[in-house]
């Protein structure tokens, strides 16, 4: 038998009633009560039911900062075994999709990135409504737009609790800037690329001219960042899920100019060559949400050589994830999965993740905490030191709070993004001419939309 809280309570109630009956039956014929060793209530003798052993598989990608936290949680909850399943970004989402189609095989706790959230929210019945488990009490702690990304239109169904947000800044190699004769202090760098990507490109041309090295790792990074700044509130698909390539053309044009000016290293992100590029100085900038700092640190880049400046143009958000529970498990397992998620999103754990990885919490209620605002606080001193003393907590919390709302990523957005990035990469490789790039991108997007 699976002893849920409700069943335990029922057993206690039945036990109490039985004890009362036994006491009544022990009374003498004269109405006096016979001595008895029976307790007055069952609560005095019934030991609490032991928690049922449970295994929680937790699927995610990249750096979530869960390793030490999982050890801490299982030490405090010895009936829980946690298996951390860290995989590749796209593959983890594909695996979850297949498990939902099959009706089994999903991880008890499944992370979902904001870029995939709309597609999974469209099948909300395949996920546990976290409001039914008490998650609603945390709504006011979160950034409004972050909470809304995982909620149904009427707010009655919430499938995920946010782990982090990706307010944009720009990471850059201050030492390489100095060697190239460019401004290298973060305030001066922010001023140098001013209000938009045009100034960024001009500075990049100066850098390439002085060093004969690339300015940015890959143009797809520029496309992703610029697209979140357009003010449309969506990427590729409007909120009626109609493909709208024209709305993304300004961001595409920026990316295309980065290619034609020779600023891109054309290194595919996330792979071994990318990590080597950080260490060797093969590129000098990349758009940098808070979570990107962990990737830079883990790449083997020299400590103290990277710094953080403002993103060219207005603010934007790139990335940020959610913890969800697929609706494939019994009541006890579901509750245990929620217990773990609820524990992870508490301030102590969120600040521990921030200290270890630099990931910025989704809960804006934490942004005033000295652990985030004080650059010398132990919670961020080590990460900040790696980035030449840049006050990461101040930079990224300010950016996150200035974001007017979430970008809408339609269910088929990932397919369109891949198609467009493929065209841009072919332009970088020289197999598609720059003048043909937009028409090729539109055709590729329309084909992906029709597939």
Short mmCIF file of C-alpha atoms in Angstrom, two decimals:
data_model
loop_
_atom_site.label_atom_id
_atom_site.label_comp_id
_atom_site.label_asym_id
_atom_site.label_seq_id
_atom_site.Cartn_x
_atom_site.Cartn_y
_atom_site.Cartn_z
CA UNK A 1 0.00 0.00 0.00
CA UNK A 2 1.21 3.50 -0.81
CA UNK A 3 0.78 5.56 2.33
CA UNK A 4 -0.18 9.01 1.23
CA UNK A 5 -0.90 11.77 3.70
CA UNK A 6 -4.66 11.22 3.29
CA UNK A 7 -4.40 7.51 3.96
CA UNK A 8 -2.27 8.07 7.04
CA UNK A 9 -4.80 10.53 8.38
CA UNK A 10 -7.62 8.03 7.76
CA UNK A 11 -5.72 5.33 9.60
CA UNK A 12 -5.21 7.60 12.57
CA UNK A 13 -8.91 8.46 12.66
CA UNK A 14 -9.93 4.80 12.50
CA UNK A 15 -7.41 3.92 15.19
CA UNK A 16 -8.75 6.63 17.46
CA UNK A 17 -12.33 5.41 17.04
CA UNK A 18 -11.27 1.85 17.82
CA UNK A 19 -9.53 2.94 20.99
CA UNK A 20 -12.63 4.72 22.21
CA UNK A 21 -14.70 1.58 21.58
CA UNK A 22 -12.25 -0.59 23.53
CA UNK A 23 -12.36 1.79 26.48
CA UNK A 24 -16.16 1.73 26.54
CA UNK A 25 -16.22 -2.09 26.49
CA UNK A 26 -13.88 -2.32 29.47
CA UNK A 27 -16.35 -0.65 31.85
CA UNK A 28 -17.72 -2.86 34.68
CA UNK A 29 -21.36 -3.89 35.06
CA UNK A 30 -21.78 -1.35 37.81
CA UNK A 31 -20.71 1.44 35.58
CA UNK A 32 -17.29 1.69 37.21
CA UNK A 33 -14.35 1.55 34.88
CA UNK A 34 -12.11 -1.50 35.09
CA UNK A 35 -8.37 -0.89 35.20
CA UNK A 36 -6.90 -1.23 31.75
CA UNK A 37 -3.55 -0.74 30.06
CA UNK A 38 -5.22 0.40 26.83
CA UNK A 39 -4.27 3.96 25.82
CA UNK A 40 -6.95 6.64 25.68
CA UNK A 41 -6.08 7.49 22.07
CA UNK A 42 -4.29 5.74 19.25
CA UNK A 43 -1.98 8.69 18.78
CA UNK A 44 -0.16 7.70 21.98
CA UNK A 45 0.92 4.33 20.58
CA UNK A 46 0.87 4.53 16.78
CA UNK A 47 4.27 5.46 15.42
CA UNK A 48 4.36 7.86 12.47
CA UNK A 49 4.41 6.02 9.18
CA UNK A 50 7.88 5.96 7.68
CA UNK A 51 8.26 7.93 4.48
CA UNK A 52 8.09 5.65 1.48
CA UNK A 53 11.39 5.41 -0.43
CA UNK A 54 11.26 7.28 -3.71
CA UNK A 55 13.63 7.93 -6.60
CA UNK A 56 13.50 11.28 -8.37
CA UNK A 57 15.13 11.64 -11.77
CA UNK A 58 15.93 15.28 -12.51
CA UNK A 59 16.56 16.16 -16.17
CA UNK A 60 18.24 19.39 -17.25
CA UNK A 61 21.17 20.68 -19.31
CA UNK A 62 24.10 22.98 -18.77
CA UNK A 63 24.80 24.36 -15.32
CA UNK A 64 21.87 24.43 -12.90
CA UNK A 65 23.96 24.16 -9.73
CA UNK A 66 22.09 21.08 -8.53
CA UNK A 67 24.96 18.71 -7.73
CA UNK A 68 25.75 19.83 -4.17
CA UNK A 69 22.11 20.70 -3.49
CA UNK A 70 20.98 17.19 -4.41
CA UNK A 71 23.48 15.76 -1.93
CA UNK A 72 22.22 18.10 0.77
CA UNK A 73 18.59 17.28 0.07
CA UNK A 74 19.06 13.52 0.17
CA UNK A 75 21.09 13.81 3.38
CA UNK A 76 18.16 15.62 4.99
CA UNK A 77 15.60 13.32 3.35
CA UNK A 78 17.17 9.84 3.38
CA UNK A 79 14.08 8.23 1.86
CA UNK A 80 14.73 10.19 -1.36
CA UNK A 81 17.24 9.14 -4.02
CA UNK A 82 18.01 11.77 -6.67
CA UNK A 83 19.47 10.88 -10.06
CA UNK A 84 20.73 13.94 -11.92
CA UNK A 85 20.29 13.59 -15.67
CA UNK A 86 22.31 16.33 -17.36
CA UNK A 87 22.24 16.23 -21.13
CA UNK A 88 22.37 18.36 -24.26
CA UNK A 89 19.89 21.22 -24.46
CA UNK A 90 17.90 20.16 -27.50
CA UNK A 91 18.12 16.45 -26.76
CA UNK A 92 16.64 16.87 -23.29
CA UNK A 93 13.60 18.65 -24.69
CA UNK A 94 13.24 16.05 -27.44
CA UNK A 95 13.43 13.26 -24.87
CA UNK A 96 10.69 14.88 -22.80
CA UNK A 97 8.53 15.28 -25.91
CA UNK A 98 8.88 11.59 -26.75
CA UNK A 99 8.11 10.55 -23.16
CA UNK A 100 4.92 12.60 -23.19
CA UNK A 101 3.86 11.00 -26.47
CA UNK A 102 4.55 7.55 -25.05
CA UNK A 103 2.79 8.34 -21.78
CA UNK A 104 5.74 7.15 -19.70
CA UNK A 105 9.48 7.54 -19.31
CA UNK A 106 9.67 11.21 -18.33
CA UNK A 107 11.83 12.35 -15.44
CA UNK A 108 9.95 13.13 -12.26
CA UNK A 109 11.42 16.64 -12.36
CA UNK A 110 11.90 17.89 -15.92
CA UNK A 111 13.48 21.26 -16.67
CA UNK A 112 12.11 23.23 -19.63
CA UNK A 113 13.71 26.28 -21.24
CA UNK A 114 11.63 29.37 -21.99
CA UNK A 115 12.08 28.76 -25.71
CA UNK A 116 10.19 25.48 -25.43
CA UNK A 117 7.68 26.46 -22.76
CA UNK A 118 4.85 27.44 -25.12
CA UNK A 119 4.94 24.08 -26.89
CA UNK A 120 4.71 22.19 -23.60
CA UNK A 121 2.16 24.57 -22.12
CA UNK A 122 -0.03 23.82 -25.12
CA UNK A 123 -0.28 20.27 -23.75
CA UNK A 124 -0.72 21.29 -20.13
CA UNK A 125 -2.76 18.17 -19.38
CA UNK A 126 0.50 16.21 -19.61
CA UNK A 127 1.88 18.10 -16.63
CA UNK A 128 0.87 18.46 -13.02
CA UNK A 129 -0.88 21.73 -12.22
CA UNK A 130 1.49 23.06 -9.57
CA UNK A 131 -1.26 25.28 -8.21
CA UNK A 132 -2.92 22.11 -6.91
CA UNK A 133 0.18 21.49 -4.80
CA UNK A 134 0.28 24.98 -3.31
CA UNK A 135 2.61 26.78 -5.72
CA UNK A 136 0.29 29.79 -5.97
CA UNK A 137 1.70 31.25 -2.76
CA UNK A 138 4.96 31.97 -4.60
CA UNK A 139 3.49 34.01 -7.44
CA UNK A 140 4.15 37.39 -5.86
CA UNK A 141 7.81 36.46 -5.32
CA UNK A 142 8.45 36.10 -9.06
CA UNK A 143 8.88 38.56 -11.89
CA UNK A 144 5.38 38.90 -13.33
CA UNK A 145 6.39 37.95 -16.86
CA UNK A 146 8.40 34.96 -15.66
CA UNK A 147 5.47 33.51 -13.71
CA UNK A 148 3.18 34.08 -16.67
CA UNK A 149 5.40 32.16 -19.10
CA UNK A 150 4.46 28.84 -17.45
CA UNK A 151 0.79 29.68 -16.81
CA UNK A 152 -2.33 29.16 -18.90
CA UNK A 153 -3.98 32.24 -20.38
CA UNK A 154 -6.47 32.47 -17.52
CA UNK A 155 -3.83 31.72 -14.89
CA UNK A 156 -5.64 28.66 -13.59
CA UNK A 157 -2.96 26.17 -14.63
CA UNK A 158 0.78 26.51 -13.93
CA UNK A 159 3.12 23.79 -15.17
CA UNK A 160 6.48 25.20 -14.06
CA UNK A 161 8.28 27.17 -11.38
CA UNK A 162 11.09 29.36 -12.70
CA UNK A 163 14.68 28.48 -11.93
CA UNK A 164 16.45 31.52 -13.39
CA UNK A 165 16.20 34.40 -15.86
CA UNK A 166 18.52 35.55 -18.62
CA UNK A 167 18.53 39.33 -18.67
CA UNK A 168 21.08 40.43 -21.27
CA UNK A 169 24.45 42.09 -20.93
CA UNK A 170 27.60 41.76 -23.08
CA UNK A 171 30.66 39.82 -21.93
CA UNK A 172 33.96 40.95 -23.42
CA UNK A 173 37.71 40.34 -23.13
CA UNK A 174 38.92 43.54 -21.50
CA UNK A 175 42.58 42.52 -21.93
CA UNK A 176 42.17 41.98 -25.67
CA UNK A 177 40.32 45.28 -25.99
CA UNK A 178 43.23 47.04 -24.30
CA UNK A 179 45.79 45.32 -26.55
CA UNK A 180 43.76 46.45 -29.58
CA UNK A 181 43.81 50.06 -28.37
CA UNK A 182 40.07 50.09 -27.64
CA UNK A 183 38.34 51.30 -24.49
CA UNK A 184 38.48 48.46 -21.96
CA UNK A 185 36.82 49.74 -18.74
CA UNK A 186 33.23 48.50 -18.60
CA UNK A 187 31.70 51.98 -18.39
CA UNK A 188 33.72 53.10 -21.41
CA UNK A 189 32.88 49.96 -23.37
CA UNK A 190 29.18 50.44 -22.66
CA UNK A 191 29.45 54.01 -23.91
CA UNK A 192 31.46 52.99 -26.98
CA UNK A 193 28.70 50.86 -28.45
CA UNK A 194 26.14 53.35 -27.30
CA UNK A 195 22.51 52.76 -28.03
CA UNK A 196 22.56 50.04 -30.64
CA UNK A 197 24.19 47.35 -32.71
CA UNK A 198 25.51 49.78 -35.31
CA UNK A 199 28.02 51.14 -32.79
CA UNK A 200 28.87 47.59 -31.72
CA UNK A 201 29.67 46.68 -35.33
CA UNK A 202 31.83 49.78 -35.78
CA UNK A 203 33.82 48.92 -32.66
CA UNK A 204 34.12 45.37 -33.92
CA UNK A 205 35.59 46.58 -37.20
CA UNK A 206 38.22 48.51 -35.25
CA UNK A 207 39.02 45.42 -33.22
CA UNK A 208 39.34 43.15 -36.26
CA UNK A 209 41.47 45.73 -38.03
CA UNK A 210 43.87 45.95 -35.08
CA UNK A 211 44.07 42.25 -34.26
CA UNK A 212 43.02 40.29 -37.36
CA UNK A 213 40.93 38.19 -34.94
CA UNK A 214 37.18 37.69 -34.64
CA UNK A 215 34.97 39.93 -32.53
CA UNK A 216 32.16 37.48 -31.70
CA UNK A 217 31.96 33.69 -31.47
CA UNK A 218 29.00 33.06 -33.78
CA UNK A 219 26.44 35.28 -35.44
CA UNK A 220 23.58 33.15 -34.08
CA UNK A 221 24.33 34.64 -30.67
CA UNK A 222 23.79 38.13 -32.08
CA UNK A 223 20.57 37.06 -33.79
CA UNK A 224 19.17 35.60 -30.56
CA UNK A 225 19.98 38.70 -28.55
CA UNK A 226 18.84 41.27 -31.11
CA UNK A 227 15.56 39.46 -31.65
CA UNK A 228 14.58 39.87 -27.99
CA UNK A 229 15.09 43.64 -28.27
CA UNK A 230 12.74 44.30 -31.18
CA UNK A 231 9.74 45.23 -29.06
CA UNK A 232 7.38 42.87 -30.88
CA UNK A 233 7.05 40.59 -27.85
CA UNK A 234 7.50 37.47 -29.96
CA UNK A 235 10.02 35.59 -32.08
CA UNK A 236 9.16 34.35 -35.60
CA UNK A 237 5.51 33.58 -34.72
CA UNK A 238 3.04 36.18 -33.49
CA UNK A 239 0.72 35.36 -30.62
CA UNK A 240 -1.80 33.90 -33.04
CA UNK A 241 0.92 31.40 -34.00
CA UNK A 242 1.19 32.89 -37.48
CA UNK A 243 4.67 32.93 -39.00
CA UNK A 244 5.85 36.53 -39.19
CA UNK A 245 9.35 36.61 -40.61
CA UNK A 246 9.21 40.29 -41.49
CA UNK A 247 9.10 41.22 -37.80
CA UNK A 248 12.46 39.50 -37.27
CA UNK A 249 14.17 41.05 -40.29
CA UNK A 250 15.87 43.90 -38.34
CA UNK A 251 17.60 41.33 -36.11
CA UNK A 252 18.52 39.24 -39.16
CA UNK A 253 19.99 42.31 -40.84
CA UNK A 254 22.19 42.98 -37.81
CA UNK A 255 23.41 39.40 -37.85
CA UNK A 256 24.04 39.53 -41.58
CA UNK A 257 26.11 42.71 -41.24
CA UNK A 258 28.20 41.08 -38.52
CA UNK A 259 29.02 38.37 -41.07
CA UNK A 260 29.72 40.68 -44.01
CA UNK A 261 32.03 42.85 -41.89
CA UNK A 262 34.05 39.78 -40.97
CA UNK A 263 33.38 39.95 -37.24
CA UNK A 264 32.29 36.35 -36.58
CA UNK A 265 34.60 33.47 -35.71
CA UNK A 266 31.94 31.08 -37.03
CA UNK A 267 32.48 28.75 -34.08
CA UNK A 268 29.45 26.65 -33.16
CA UNK A 269 28.41 27.37 -29.57
CA UNK A 270 28.51 24.80 -26.77
CA UNK A 271 31.07 22.44 -28.32
CA UNK A 272 34.77 21.72 -27.67
CA UNK A 273 35.96 24.28 -30.25
CA UNK A 274 33.87 26.93 -28.49
CA UNK A 275 35.47 26.14 -25.14
CA UNK A 276 38.91 26.27 -26.71
CA UNK A 277 37.99 29.61 -28.26
CA UNK A 278 37.32 31.09 -24.83
CA UNK A 279 40.67 29.90 -23.56
CA UNK A 280 42.64 31.01 -26.63
CA UNK A 281 40.98 34.38 -27.18
CA UNK A 282 39.58 33.37 -30.56
CA UNK A 283 36.79 35.93 -30.07
CA UNK A 284 36.39 38.93 -27.81
CA UNK A 285 32.66 39.37 -27.13
CA UNK A 286 29.40 37.49 -26.85
CA UNK A 287 25.89 38.40 -25.66
CA UNK A 288 25.80 37.37 -22.05
CA UNK A 289 22.72 36.52 -19.98
CA UNK A 290 23.52 35.74 -16.35
CA UNK A 291 23.62 31.98 -16.95
CA UNK A 292 26.28 32.38 -19.66
CA UNK A 293 28.86 33.19 -16.99
CA UNK A 294 28.92 29.57 -15.87
CA UNK A 295 29.71 28.45 -19.43
CA UNK A 296 32.60 30.92 -19.65
CA UNK A 297 34.00 29.83 -16.30
CA UNK A 298 33.71 26.14 -17.20
CA UNK A 299 35.33 26.68 -20.61
CA UNK A 300 38.80 27.11 -19.17
CA UNK A 301 39.00 30.81 -20.02
CA UNK A 302 41.70 32.67 -18.08
CA UNK A 303 40.25 34.11 -14.87
CA UNK A 304 40.04 37.89 -14.76
CA UNK A 305 40.25 38.41 -18.52
CA UNK A 306 36.50 38.67 -19.16
CA UNK A 307 34.35 41.60 -18.05
CA UNK A 308 30.68 42.60 -18.42
CA UNK A 309 29.25 45.71 -20.11
CA UNK A 310 25.78 46.82 -21.18
CA UNK A 311 24.14 45.13 -24.13
CA UNK A 312 23.96 47.41 -27.20
CA UNK A 313 20.47 48.85 -27.48
CA UNK A 314 17.55 48.20 -25.14
CA UNK A 315 17.33 45.37 -22.65
CA UNK A 316 16.23 41.88 -23.49
CA UNK A 317 16.05 38.40 -22.04
CA UNK A 318 17.68 35.30 -23.45
CA UNK A 319 16.90 32.02 -21.75
CA UNK A 320 15.88 31.04 -18.27
CA UNK A 321 14.25 27.78 -17.30
CA UNK A 322 11.49 26.11 -15.29
CA UNK A 323 11.04 23.00 -13.17
CA UNK A 324 8.02 20.90 -14.14
CA UNK A 325 6.46 17.58 -13.09
CA UNK A 326 5.05 15.44 -15.92
CA UNK A 327 1.69 13.84 -15.05
CA UNK A 328 3.00 10.27 -15.17
CA UNK A 329 3.47 9.41 -11.52
CA UNK A 330 1.50 8.31 -8.47
CA UNK A 331 0.38 10.78 -5.83
CA UNK A 332 3.26 10.10 -3.47
CA UNK A 333 5.97 10.46 -6.14
CA UNK A 334 4.37 13.63 -7.48
CA UNK A 335 4.31 15.14 -4.00
CA UNK A 336 7.96 14.20 -3.41
CA UNK A 337 8.93 15.78 -6.74
CA UNK A 338 7.14 18.96 -5.76
CA UNK A 339 8.76 18.91 -2.31
CA UNK A 340 12.18 18.92 -4.00
CA UNK A 341 11.27 21.72 -6.42
CA UNK A 342 9.78 23.77 -3.60
CA UNK A 343 12.97 23.34 -1.58
CA UNK A 344 15.20 24.32 -4.51
CA UNK A 345 13.35 27.62 -5.10
CA UNK A 346 13.70 28.76 -1.48
CA UNK A 347 15.98 31.80 -0.96
CA UNK A 348 18.79 29.85 0.70
CA UNK A 349 19.10 27.44 -2.21
CA UNK A 350 18.58 30.11 -4.88
CA UNK A 351 21.37 32.21 -3.42
CA UNK A 352 23.61 29.15 -3.19
CA UNK A 353 23.05 28.50 -6.92
CA UNK A 354 23.76 32.16 -7.64
CA UNK A 355 27.00 31.91 -5.66
CA UNK A 356 28.16 28.77 -7.45
CA UNK A 357 27.06 29.43 -11.03
CA UNK A 358 26.07 33.09 -11.33
CA UNK A 359 22.55 32.10 -12.45
CA UNK A 360 20.14 34.88 -11.48
CA UNK A 361 17.04 33.73 -9.56
CA UNK A 362 13.61 34.20 -11.09
CA UNK A 363 12.28 35.63 -7.85
CA UNK A 364 12.62 39.40 -7.99
CA UNK A 365 11.93 39.45 -4.25
CA UNK A 366 15.55 38.32 -3.81
CA UNK A 367 17.13 41.09 -5.86
CA UNK A 368 17.45 43.49 -2.96
CA UNK A 369 19.28 40.90 -0.87
CA UNK A 370 22.85 41.92 -0.06
CA UNK A 371 24.00 38.58 -1.44
CA UNK A 372 23.01 39.91 -4.87
CA UNK A 373 23.58 43.65 -4.49
CA UNK A 374 26.92 43.60 -2.64
CA UNK A 375 29.69 42.72 -5.12
CA UNK A 376 31.98 41.68 -2.26
CA UNK A 377 29.44 39.39 -0.62
CA UNK A 378 30.70 35.77 -0.42
CA UNK A 379 27.65 34.69 -2.44
CA UNK A 380 29.07 36.29 -5.58
CA UNK A 381 32.62 37.43 -4.82
CA UNK A 382 34.25 34.43 -6.54
CA UNK A 383 32.21 34.68 -9.75
CA UNK A 384 32.65 38.46 -9.85
CA UNK A 385 36.40 38.11 -9.39
CA UNK A 386 36.52 35.83 -12.42
CA UNK A 387 34.88 38.63 -14.42
CA UNK A 388 37.41 41.28 -13.42
CA UNK A 389 35.33 42.50 -10.50
CA UNK A 390 32.18 43.21 -12.54
CA UNK A 391 29.27 43.50 -10.07
CA UNK A 392 27.22 40.73 -11.63
CA UNK A 393 24.34 40.82 -9.16
CA UNK A 394 23.79 44.53 -9.73
CA UNK A 395 24.13 44.28 -13.50
CA UNK A 396 21.81 41.34 -14.09
CA UNK A 397 19.14 42.14 -11.50
CA UNK A 398 18.79 45.65 -12.97
CA UNK A 399 18.52 44.21 -16.46
CA UNK A 400 15.93 41.64 -15.39
CA UNK A 401 13.73 44.21 -13.69
CA UNK A 402 13.79 46.47 -16.76
CA UNK A 403 12.47 43.76 -19.10
CA UNK A 404 8.91 44.81 -20.03
CA UNK A 405 7.67 41.29 -20.66
CA UNK A 406 8.48 37.84 -21.88
CA UNK A 407 9.18 37.05 -25.50
CA UNK A 408 6.56 34.67 -26.89
CA UNK A 409 8.10 31.54 -28.37
CA UNK A 410 5.46 29.61 -30.28
CA UNK A 411 5.31 25.79 -30.17
CA UNK A 412 7.13 25.52 -33.53
CA UNK A 413 9.61 28.29 -32.78
CA UNK A 414 12.60 25.99 -32.28
CA UNK A 415 12.22 24.56 -35.79
CA UNK A 416 12.14 28.01 -37.38
CA UNK A 417 15.08 29.20 -35.33
CA UNK A 418 17.12 26.20 -36.45
CA UNK A 419 16.22 26.82 -40.10
CA UNK A 420 17.21 30.50 -39.94
CA UNK A 421 20.45 29.79 -38.07
CA UNK A 422 21.35 27.18 -40.68
CA UNK A 423 21.08 29.84 -43.39
CA UNK A 424 23.22 32.26 -41.38
CA UNK A 425 25.84 29.59 -40.82
CA UNK A 426 25.90 28.85 -44.54
CA UNK A 427 26.49 32.54 -45.21
CA UNK A 428 29.36 32.43 -42.73
CA UNK A 429 30.71 29.34 -44.51
CA UNK A 430 30.43 31.06 -47.91
CA UNK A 431 27.90 28.66 -49.40
CA UNK A 432 25.07 31.23 -49.52
CA UNK A 433 25.69 34.76 -50.79
CA UNK A 434 24.81 37.56 -48.38
CA UNK A 435 22.47 39.17 -50.91
CA UNK A 436 20.46 35.94 -51.11
CA UNK A 437 20.43 35.28 -47.38
CA UNK A 438 17.08 36.80 -46.45
CA UNK A 439 15.17 35.11 -49.24
CA UNK A 440 16.82 31.81 -48.33
CA UNK A 441 15.95 32.31 -44.67
CA UNK A 442 12.29 33.03 -45.46
CA UNK A 443 12.07 29.99 -47.71
CA UNK A 444 13.69 27.77 -45.06
CA UNK A 445 11.36 29.10 -42.38
CA UNK A 446 8.28 28.56 -44.51
CA UNK A 447 9.38 25.00 -45.27
CA UNK A 448 9.91 24.32 -41.57
CA UNK A 449 6.52 25.84 -40.79
CA UNK A 450 4.82 23.58 -43.31
CA UNK A 451 6.59 20.43 -42.18
#
